[in-house]
Amino acid sequence: MKPIIVVHHHEIGLKGKNRGYFEKHLLRNVRLTLKGLLPQNAVTGGFGRFIIYIDPNQEVTNEVIGRLKKVFGLSNICFGFETGQSIEEFNSIAESLLIEKSFSTICVKTSRANKAYPKTSVEVNKEVGAFLCSRFNVRANLSQPDETIYIEIVDKLAYVYLSKIPGAGGLPAGVSGRVVSLISAGFDSPVASYKIMKRGAYVVYVHFHSYPFVSHNSIDQVKKILELLTQYQYFSKLYLVPFAECQQDIVLKTPQPLRVILYRRMMVRVAERIATNEKANALVTGESLGQVASQTLRNIRVINNAAKLPILRPLVGSDKEEIIDVARKIETYDICKEPYDDCCSFLTPRNPETWADPAEIAEAEAQFDVNDWIEKLLVKTEKVEFKFPSSYT
Ligand code: ATP
Ligand code: MG
């Protein structure tokens, strides 16, 4: 009898031909996140779920579960044992899994990959179910049981486990292709990045800062945020763009109310170039409709026009409270609540334009050399890499 964790795949069943591709990514991600905790061959795959052979050390197991909870593409995380194929073994493992639980209804769900097994799934369900009902004095309930015991009968073995911990859901990190996310030290863009990662995008990050004209702290905060976000995709790149000189040029040459939109359009252009180098298919921002002056529909349209790549805005329909709830859940909240020198508050106008006119924007941009700035900013851009876990190679 060996202790195991069984993790079920989320949504993958829906993906038809892509299933093999998704499962391969998911298996790689599960193995990656457990690096340094369990040997790579502790995770074996197939049939809509993976079996993970665990260490009896409880501390290691807690860490294993903590990491598995952050793997996108898993629907739930279950504990159990690998065992032989007799009903007595099923009964005794089910009993040990339930002994400390308080419950009044139970369901047993058996599946047989080994069709040569002498009993049908329904017969196993009934026999083990009857044993558990009398042992714990509970009733069977097949639609909404308090506890469910799973029995999977495979070639020469069986897995018996109890379902409990919900997984992260979503799609395996990386299966949907690459995006470049414009990330600040504010609440919104880290949450937007998390949400798009959860849909399977691999995120490359770009942050614009005004150092050395202001302090270094937006960079430090973004780095701390990336330590957290890298737990979901295992390897991240952050491009740091020193933006202050370009901002000063914009300030000198263009009307005050247009500044924020002009900054944003420059950011989008530089991010698009990085996206092209990175073979990414979209940009991502943390904008939410109407949240601040630069996020009116008209301004969003004008900002979009600066790029050919689509700009995805996972938070466009979210309220601030909804965004903050996610920020707390993913622990970026505590970092983002600290004050920081935002490059957009550096040299920001008092009365920003809320309804930008494309002709006026074009006229303002004719006053400075947009293409020359893009090249200069790219030359000065630095790249930082993040890895999770630390044993990732
Ligand atoms: P956030 O909380 O993400 O900073 P916000 O509500 O403060 O967003 P804005 O400051 O208008 O809104 O920024 C809108 C979006 O533009 C951000 O969500 C982010 O995607 C991008 N952005 C803003 N500042 C920066 C920056 N310094 N570097 C990279 N991207 C930025
Ligand atoms: Mg901001």
Short mmCIF file of C-alpha atoms and ligand atoms in Angstrom, two decimals:
data_model
loop_
_atom_site.label_atom_id
_atom_site.label_comp_id
_atom_site.label_asym_id
_atom_site.label_seq_id
_atom_site.Cartn_x
_atom_site.Cartn_y
_atom_site.Cartn_z
CA MET A 1 0.00 0.00 0.00
CA LYS A 2 1.55 3.30 -1.07
CA PRO A 3 0.29 6.81 -0.19
CA ILE A 4 -0.65 8.86 -3.26
CA ILE A 5 -2.16 12.16 -4.32
CA VAL A 6 -4.46 12.00 -7.34
CA VAL A 7 -4.99 15.22 -9.31
CA HIS A 8 -7.78 15.50 -11.87
CA HIS A 9 -7.56 17.55 -15.03
CA HIS A 10 -9.88 20.52 -15.46
CA GLU A 11 -11.63 21.28 -18.77
CA ILE A 12 -9.09 19.25 -20.72
CA GLY A 13 -11.72 16.66 -21.62
CA LEU A 14 -13.45 19.37 -23.65
CA LYS A 15 -10.53 19.98 -25.92
CA GLY A 16 -10.84 17.08 -28.37
CA LYS A 17 -7.74 16.68 -30.53
CA ASN A 18 -5.71 18.99 -28.32
CA ARG A 19 -6.06 16.73 -25.35
CA GLY A 20 -2.66 15.07 -25.71
CA TYR A 21 -0.95 18.44 -26.07
CA PHE A 22 -2.71 19.84 -23.01
CA GLU A 23 -1.95 16.80 -20.89
CA LYS A 24 1.71 16.89 -21.85
CA HIS A 25 1.95 20.54 -20.74
CA LEU A 26 0.06 19.83 -17.56
CA LEU A 27 2.29 16.87 -16.68
CA ARG A 28 5.37 18.99 -17.31
CA ASN A 29 3.96 21.76 -15.09
CA VAL A 30 3.09 19.37 -12.24
CA ARG A 31 6.59 17.88 -12.40
CA LEU A 32 8.19 21.33 -12.54
CA THR A 33 6.35 22.71 -9.55
CA LEU A 34 7.31 19.66 -7.46
CA LYS A 35 11.00 19.89 -8.36
CA GLY A 36 13.17 19.60 -5.29
CA LEU A 37 10.31 18.05 -3.27
CA LEU A 38 9.71 14.75 -5.05
CA PRO A 39 11.62 12.86 -7.75
CA GLN A 40 10.34 13.54 -11.28
CA ASN A 41 9.20 9.93 -11.70
CA ALA A 42 6.91 10.32 -8.66
CA VAL A 43 4.31 11.77 -11.05
CA THR A 44 2.73 9.43 -13.59
CA GLY A 45 0.14 10.41 -16.13
CA GLY A 46 -2.94 9.47 -18.08
CA PHE A 47 -6.75 9.04 -18.11
CA GLY A 48 -7.76 12.59 -17.13
CA ARG A 49 -5.69 12.49 -13.95
CA PHE A 50 -2.15 12.04 -12.62
CA ILE A 51 -1.00 9.85 -9.75
CA ILE A 52 1.68 11.32 -7.48
CA TYR A 53 3.56 9.01 -5.12
CA ILE A 54 4.21 11.02 -1.98
CA ASP A 55 6.76 11.10 0.74
CA PRO A 56 5.41 9.99 4.13
CA ASN A 57 6.91 13.18 5.64
CA GLN A 58 3.90 15.41 6.37
CA GLU A 59 5.79 18.68 5.97
CA VAL A 60 6.82 17.74 2.45
CA THR A 61 3.25 16.68 1.67
CA ASN A 62 1.88 20.03 2.87
CA GLU A 63 4.30 21.85 0.59
CA VAL A 64 3.38 19.50 -2.28
CA ILE A 65 -0.29 20.39 -1.81
CA GLY A 66 0.46 24.11 -1.52
CA ARG A 67 2.25 24.00 -4.87
CA LEU A 68 -0.33 21.78 -6.58
CA LYS A 69 -3.06 24.26 -5.60
CA LYS A 70 -1.34 26.78 -7.89
CA VAL A 71 -1.17 24.55 -10.96
CA PHE A 72 -3.63 25.80 -13.57
CA GLY A 73 -5.50 23.00 -15.28
CA LEU A 74 -6.15 20.88 -12.17
CA SER A 75 -9.72 20.57 -10.91
CA ASN A 76 -9.08 18.84 -7.60
CA ILE A 77 -6.47 17.27 -5.38
CA CYS A 78 -7.28 13.99 -3.63
CA PHE A 79 -5.49 11.82 -1.05
CA GLY A 80 -5.45 8.06 -1.08
CA PHE A 81 -3.51 4.86 -1.55
CA GLU A 82 -2.37 2.53 -4.26
CA THR A 83 -3.47 -0.97 -3.32
CA GLY A 84 -4.34 -4.47 -4.51
CA GLN A 85 -7.70 -5.28 -6.07
CA SER A 86 -9.72 -7.03 -3.35
CA ILE A 87 -12.93 -5.60 -1.89
CA GLU A 88 -11.41 -6.05 1.60
CA GLU A 89 -8.53 -3.75 0.68
CA PHE A 90 -10.95 -1.17 -0.77
CA ASN A 91 -13.06 -1.31 2.39
CA SER A 92 -10.15 -0.94 4.75
CA ILE A 93 -8.59 1.99 2.87
CA ALA A 94 -11.93 3.76 2.50
CA GLU A 95 -12.50 3.27 6.22
CA SER A 96 -9.09 4.75 7.10
CA LEU A 97 -9.66 7.75 4.81
CA LEU A 98 -13.04 8.50 6.40
CA ILE A 99 -12.33 7.66 10.02
CA GLU A 100 -11.74 11.24 11.17
CA LYS A 101 -14.45 12.83 9.03
CA SER A 102 -17.90 13.77 10.16
CA PHE A 103 -20.45 13.07 7.42
CA SER A 104 -23.91 11.63 7.05
CA THR A 105 -24.03 10.69 3.35
CA ILE A 106 -21.55 8.88 1.14
CA CYS A 107 -21.05 7.88 -2.48
CA VAL A 108 -18.60 5.34 -3.94
CA LYS A 109 -17.53 5.86 -7.57
CA THR A 110 -15.65 3.05 -9.23
CA SER A 111 -14.07 3.02 -12.67
CA ARG A 112 -12.42 0.04 -14.31
CA ALA A 113 -9.64 0.44 -16.84
CA ASN A 114 -9.10 -3.32 -16.39
CA LYS A 115 -12.23 -4.79 -17.96
CA ALA A 116 -11.12 -8.31 -16.99
CA TYR A 117 -11.86 -7.48 -13.34
CA PRO A 118 -14.49 -9.99 -12.15
CA LYS A 119 -16.97 -7.43 -10.76
CA THR A 120 -18.65 -4.52 -12.53
CA SER A 121 -18.16 -0.94 -11.29
CA VAL A 122 -21.74 -0.91 -10.01
CA GLU A 123 -21.14 -4.08 -7.99
CA VAL A 124 -18.00 -2.60 -6.40
CA ASN A 125 -19.89 0.63 -5.61
CA LYS A 126 -22.65 -1.36 -3.90
CA GLU A 127 -20.38 -3.65 -1.88
CA VAL A 128 -18.01 -0.95 -0.63
CA GLY A 129 -20.93 1.48 -0.16
CA ALA A 130 -22.86 -1.07 1.95
CA PHE A 131 -19.78 -1.68 4.10
CA LEU A 132 -19.24 2.05 4.69
CA CYS A 133 -22.93 2.75 5.42
CA SER A 134 -23.00 0.14 8.15
CA ARG A 135 -19.49 0.94 9.49
CA PHE A 136 -20.20 4.68 9.88
CA ASN A 137 -23.97 4.51 10.21
CA VAL A 138 -24.51 6.84 7.21
CA ARG A 139 -26.72 6.76 4.09
CA ALA A 140 -25.79 6.51 0.43
CA ASN A 141 -26.45 9.65 -1.61
CA LEU A 142 -25.35 9.57 -5.22
CA SER A 143 -26.23 13.13 -6.20
CA GLN A 144 -24.94 15.30 -3.32
CA PRO A 145 -22.90 13.17 -0.95
CA ASP A 146 -20.93 14.72 1.92
CA GLU A 147 -17.99 12.48 1.02
CA THR A 148 -17.05 10.59 -2.14
CA ILE A 149 -14.70 7.62 -2.25
CA TYR A 150 -13.14 6.98 -5.65
CA ILE A 151 -11.90 3.53 -6.66
CA GLU A 152 -9.97 3.17 -9.89
CA ILE A 153 -9.16 -0.37 -10.93
CA VAL A 154 -6.22 -0.50 -13.34
CA ASP A 155 -4.08 -3.33 -14.69
CA LYS A 156 -2.88 -5.14 -11.59
CA LEU A 157 -3.53 -2.43 -9.02
CA ALA A 158 -6.18 -0.07 -7.78
CA TYR A 159 -6.25 3.49 -6.43
CA VAL A 160 -8.62 4.35 -3.63
CA TYR A 161 -8.96 8.00 -2.71
CA LEU A 162 -11.11 10.71 -1.24
CA SER A 163 -11.86 13.94 -3.10
CA LYS A 164 -11.46 17.18 -1.20
CA ILE A 165 -9.12 20.04 -2.05
CA PRO A 166 -10.25 22.19 -5.00
CA GLY A 167 -7.58 22.84 -7.65
CA ALA A 168 -6.88 26.17 -9.37
CA GLY A 169 -8.99 25.41 -12.48
CA GLY A 170 -8.20 27.14 -15.77
CA LEU A 171 -5.93 25.81 -18.50
CA PRO A 172 -2.33 24.59 -18.14
CA ALA A 173 0.16 27.50 -18.16
CA GLY A 174 1.61 27.89 -21.63
CA VAL A 175 -0.94 26.03 -23.76
CA SER A 176 -2.57 29.15 -25.19
CA GLY A 177 0.62 30.80 -26.47
CA ARG A 178 2.46 33.96 -25.43
CA VAL A 179 1.39 37.45 -24.44
CA VAL A 180 3.29 40.52 -23.25
CA SER A 181 1.77 42.09 -20.14
CA LEU A 182 2.29 45.75 -19.25
CA ILE A 183 2.78 45.53 -15.51
CA SER A 184 2.93 48.33 -12.94
CA ALA A 185 3.17 48.11 -9.16
CA GLY A 186 -0.58 48.90 -8.94
CA PHE A 187 -3.34 46.44 -8.03
CA ASP A 188 -4.78 45.90 -11.48
CA SER A 189 -2.08 44.73 -13.86
CA PRO A 190 -0.79 41.87 -11.62
CA VAL A 191 -4.39 40.60 -11.37
CA ALA A 192 -4.86 40.95 -15.15
CA SER A 193 -1.64 38.96 -15.68
CA TYR A 194 -2.81 36.25 -13.28
CA LYS A 195 -6.17 35.97 -15.06
CA ILE A 196 -4.66 35.61 -18.50
CA MET A 197 -2.13 33.06 -17.20
CA LYS A 198 -5.07 31.10 -15.82
CA ARG A 199 -6.43 30.85 -19.37
CA GLY A 200 -3.20 29.16 -20.45
CA ALA A 201 -1.21 32.17 -21.68
CA TYR A 202 2.52 32.30 -21.04
CA VAL A 203 3.18 35.87 -19.87
CA VAL A 204 6.27 37.96 -20.61
CA TYR A 205 6.33 41.16 -18.54
CA VAL A 206 7.31 44.74 -19.31
CA HIS A 207 7.51 47.52 -16.75
CA PHE A 208 8.17 51.21 -17.49
CA HIS A 209 9.87 53.19 -14.73
CA SER A 210 11.13 56.71 -14.20
CA TYR A 211 14.28 55.80 -12.27
CA PRO A 212 16.68 57.63 -11.68
CA PHE A 213 14.34 60.65 -11.81
CA VAL A 214 12.31 59.06 -9.00
CA SER A 215 13.17 56.26 -6.56
CA HIS A 216 13.75 52.64 -7.46
CA ASN A 217 10.72 51.34 -5.56
CA SER A 218 8.32 50.64 -8.45
CA ILE A 219 10.99 48.31 -9.86
CA ASP A 220 11.49 46.60 -6.50
CA GLN A 221 7.75 46.12 -6.08
CA VAL A 222 7.27 44.73 -9.57
CA LYS A 223 10.10 42.27 -8.88
CA LYS A 224 8.35 41.11 -5.70
CA ILE A 225 5.10 40.72 -7.65
CA LEU A 226 6.92 38.63 -10.24
CA GLU A 227 8.30 36.32 -7.56
CA LEU A 228 4.67 35.54 -6.71
CA LEU A 229 3.34 35.31 -10.27
CA THR A 230 6.18 33.06 -11.40
CA GLN A 231 4.80 30.33 -9.11
CA TYR A 232 2.11 29.79 -11.77
CA GLN A 233 4.33 29.57 -14.85
CA TYR A 234 7.77 28.59 -13.39
CA PHE A 235 9.88 30.93 -15.51
CA SER A 236 9.29 34.62 -16.26
CA LYS A 237 11.08 37.39 -18.07
CA LEU A 238 10.68 41.01 -17.03
CA TYR A 239 11.75 43.82 -19.36
CA LEU A 240 12.51 47.07 -17.52
CA VAL A 241 12.20 50.18 -19.68
CA PRO A 242 13.67 53.49 -18.38
CA PHE A 243 10.96 55.88 -19.49
CA ALA A 244 11.72 59.22 -17.78
CA GLU A 245 13.67 60.93 -20.59
CA CYS A 246 11.00 60.08 -23.13
CA GLN A 247 8.35 61.40 -20.72
CA GLN A 248 10.29 64.65 -20.32
CA ASP A 249 10.43 65.09 -24.07
CA ILE A 250 6.67 64.52 -24.31
CA VAL A 251 6.11 67.06 -21.51
CA LEU A 252 8.22 69.69 -23.27
CA LYS A 253 6.59 69.30 -26.65
CA THR A 254 2.92 68.42 -26.24
CA PRO A 255 -0.25 69.82 -24.59
CA GLN A 256 -0.56 68.90 -20.93
CA PRO A 257 -3.95 67.06 -20.96
CA LEU A 258 -2.73 64.57 -23.58
CA ARG A 259 0.32 63.39 -21.68
CA VAL A 260 -1.03 60.22 -20.10
CA ILE A 261 -2.44 59.01 -23.42
CA LEU A 262 0.82 59.81 -25.17
CA TYR A 263 2.79 57.93 -22.49
CA ARG A 264 0.45 54.96 -22.82
CA ARG A 265 0.72 54.93 -26.61
CA MET A 266 4.53 54.93 -26.33
CA MET A 267 4.37 52.08 -23.83
CA VAL A 268 2.14 50.07 -26.14
CA ARG A 269 4.52 50.59 -29.07
CA VAL A 270 7.58 49.51 -27.11
CA ALA A 271 5.69 46.54 -25.66
CA GLU A 272 4.63 45.55 -29.17
CA ARG A 273 8.25 45.48 -30.32
CA ILE A 274 9.15 43.30 -27.35
CA ALA A 275 6.16 41.10 -28.20
CA THR A 276 7.41 40.70 -31.77
CA ASN A 277 10.84 39.59 -30.51
CA GLU A 278 9.21 37.24 -28.06
CA LYS A 279 6.84 35.84 -30.70
CA ALA A 280 3.87 36.89 -28.58
CA ASN A 281 0.42 37.29 -30.11
CA ALA A 282 -1.16 39.91 -27.87
CA LEU A 283 -0.53 42.61 -25.27
CA VAL A 284 -2.28 42.63 -21.89
CA THR A 285 -3.15 45.57 -19.62
CA GLY A 286 -4.96 45.97 -16.31
CA GLU A 287 -7.40 48.55 -17.63
CA SER A 288 -11.00 48.48 -16.43
CA LEU A 289 -13.61 50.49 -18.28
CA GLY A 290 -14.15 53.93 -16.77
CA GLN A 291 -11.92 53.32 -13.73
CA VAL A 292 -9.73 56.39 -14.35
CA ALA A 293 -9.58 59.17 -16.94
CA SER A 294 -7.31 57.27 -19.30
CA GLN A 295 -9.70 54.32 -19.35
CA THR A 296 -12.73 55.83 -21.08
CA LEU A 297 -13.90 54.00 -24.19
CA ARG A 298 -12.62 56.78 -26.41
CA ASN A 299 -9.18 56.76 -24.81
CA ILE A 300 -9.00 52.98 -24.96
CA ARG A 301 -9.70 53.25 -28.67
CA VAL A 302 -6.94 55.81 -29.17
CA ILE A 303 -4.48 53.68 -27.16
CA ASN A 304 -5.41 50.59 -29.22
CA ASN A 305 -4.57 52.45 -32.42
CA ALA A 306 -0.91 52.66 -31.40
CA ALA A 307 -0.51 48.89 -31.83
CA LYS A 308 -1.39 46.29 -34.42
CA LEU A 309 -1.42 43.43 -31.95
CA PRO A 310 -4.65 42.97 -30.00
CA ILE A 311 -4.61 44.44 -26.49
CA LEU A 312 -6.33 42.07 -24.07
CA ARG A 313 -7.92 43.62 -20.98
CA PRO A 314 -8.97 40.80 -18.67
CA LEU A 315 -10.35 43.29 -16.11
CA VAL A 316 -12.36 45.47 -18.48
CA GLY A 317 -15.65 44.56 -16.80
CA SER A 318 -14.42 44.16 -13.22
CA ASP A 319 -15.13 46.46 -10.28
CA LYS A 320 -12.27 47.56 -8.05
CA GLU A 321 -13.55 45.33 -5.19
CA GLU A 322 -13.53 42.26 -7.43
CA ILE A 323 -9.98 43.06 -8.49
CA ILE A 324 -8.87 43.59 -4.89
CA ASP A 325 -10.40 40.25 -3.88
CA VAL A 326 -8.22 38.45 -6.42
CA ALA A 327 -5.18 40.53 -5.40
CA ARG A 328 -5.67 39.32 -1.81
CA LYS A 329 -6.06 35.73 -2.92
CA ILE A 330 -2.84 35.76 -4.95
CA GLU A 331 -1.08 37.83 -2.25
CA THR A 332 -0.06 40.71 -4.54
CA TYR A 333 -2.32 42.97 -2.44
CA ASP A 334 0.22 43.49 0.35
CA ILE A 335 2.92 44.50 -2.12
CA CYS A 336 0.70 46.78 -4.21
CA LYS A 337 -0.78 48.63 -1.23
CA GLU A 338 2.65 50.12 -0.45
CA PRO A 339 3.24 53.55 -2.00
CA TYR A 340 5.51 53.60 -5.03
CA ASP A 341 6.75 56.12 -7.59
CA ASP A 342 4.64 55.37 -10.59
CA CYS A 343 5.97 56.59 -13.90
CA CYS A 344 2.47 57.69 -14.84
CA SER A 345 2.17 59.96 -11.81
CA PHE A 346 5.58 61.39 -12.64
CA LEU A 347 4.81 64.45 -14.72
CA THR A 348 1.08 63.74 -14.87
CA PRO A 349 -1.32 66.47 -15.91
CA ARG A 350 -3.84 67.94 -13.48
CA ASN A 351 -6.68 67.70 -16.01
CA PRO A 352 -6.13 64.64 -18.15
CA GLU A 353 -8.03 64.29 -21.41
CA THR A 354 -10.97 61.90 -21.09
CA TRP A 355 -12.18 61.93 -24.68
CA ALA A 356 -9.07 61.97 -26.86
CA ASP A 357 -9.38 63.14 -30.44
CA PRO A 358 -7.27 60.98 -32.79
CA ALA A 359 -6.36 64.03 -34.93
CA GLU A 360 -5.14 65.96 -31.89
CA ILE A 361 -3.08 62.95 -30.78
CA ALA A 362 -1.52 62.65 -34.24
CA GLU A 363 -0.66 66.34 -34.19
CA ALA A 364 0.95 66.05 -30.73
CA GLU A 365 2.95 62.99 -31.79
CA ALA A 366 4.28 64.88 -34.80
CA GLN A 367 6.10 67.14 -32.29
CA PHE A 368 8.53 64.45 -31.15
CA ASP A 369 10.28 61.59 -32.88
CA VAL A 370 8.20 58.54 -31.98
CA ASN A 371 10.28 56.00 -33.89
CA ASP A 372 13.57 57.35 -32.61
CA TRP A 373 12.25 57.08 -29.02
CA ILE A 374 11.14 53.51 -29.53
CA GLU A 375 14.65 52.54 -30.66
CA LYS A 376 16.34 54.46 -27.82
CA LEU A 377 14.07 52.92 -25.19
CA LEU A 378 14.65 49.41 -26.52
CA VAL A 379 18.42 49.89 -26.40
CA LYS A 380 18.24 50.91 -22.72
CA THR A 381 15.83 48.14 -21.74
CA GLU A 382 17.14 45.60 -19.23
CA LYS A 383 15.96 42.03 -18.81
CA VAL A 384 15.53 40.17 -15.51
CA GLU A 385 14.59 36.48 -15.16
CA PHE A 386 12.61 34.72 -12.43
CA LYS A 387 12.39 31.02 -11.66
CA PHE A 388 10.15 28.86 -9.53
CA PRO A 389 10.88 26.66 -7.69
CA SER A 390 14.42 27.74 -6.90
CA SER A 391 15.62 24.31 -8.07
CA TYR A 392 14.16 25.05 -11.53
CA THR A 393 16.91 24.77 -14.13
P1 ATP B 1 -2.57 49.37 -12.34
O1 ATP B 1 -3.27 49.14 -11.03
O2 ATP B 1 -2.30 48.12 -13.09
O3 ATP B 1 -1.39 50.29 -12.22
P2 ATP B 1 -4.27 51.57 -12.89
O4 ATP B 1 -5.67 51.34 -12.46
O5 ATP B 1 -3.34 52.34 -12.03
O6 ATP B 1 -3.63 50.15 -13.24
P3 ATP B 1 -3.36 53.09 -15.12
O7 ATP B 1 -2.31 53.68 -14.33
O8 ATP B 1 -4.22 53.92 -16.01
O9 ATP B 1 -4.41 52.26 -14.30
O10 ATP B 1 -2.71 51.98 -16.04
C1 ATP B 1 -3.48 51.22 -16.93
C2 ATP B 1 -2.64 50.05 -17.40
O11 ATP B 1 -1.50 50.50 -18.12
C3 ATP B 1 -2.08 49.23 -16.27
O12 ATP B 1 -3.01 48.29 -15.77
C4 ATP B 1 -0.89 48.58 -16.91
O13 ATP B 1 -1.28 47.48 -17.70
C5 ATP B 1 -0.39 49.69 -17.83
N1 ATP B 1 0.63 50.47 -17.11
C6 ATP B 1 0.47 51.57 -16.37
N2 ATP B 1 1.65 51.98 -15.85
C7 ATP B 1 2.57 51.12 -16.28
C8 ATP B 1 3.98 50.97 -16.10
N3 ATP B 1 4.66 51.82 -15.35
N4 ATP B 1 4.62 49.96 -16.71
C9 ATP B 1 3.93 49.06 -17.46
N5 ATP B 1 2.61 49.14 -17.66
C10 ATP B 1 1.94 50.15 -17.09
MG MG B 2 -1.26 52.36 -12.07
#
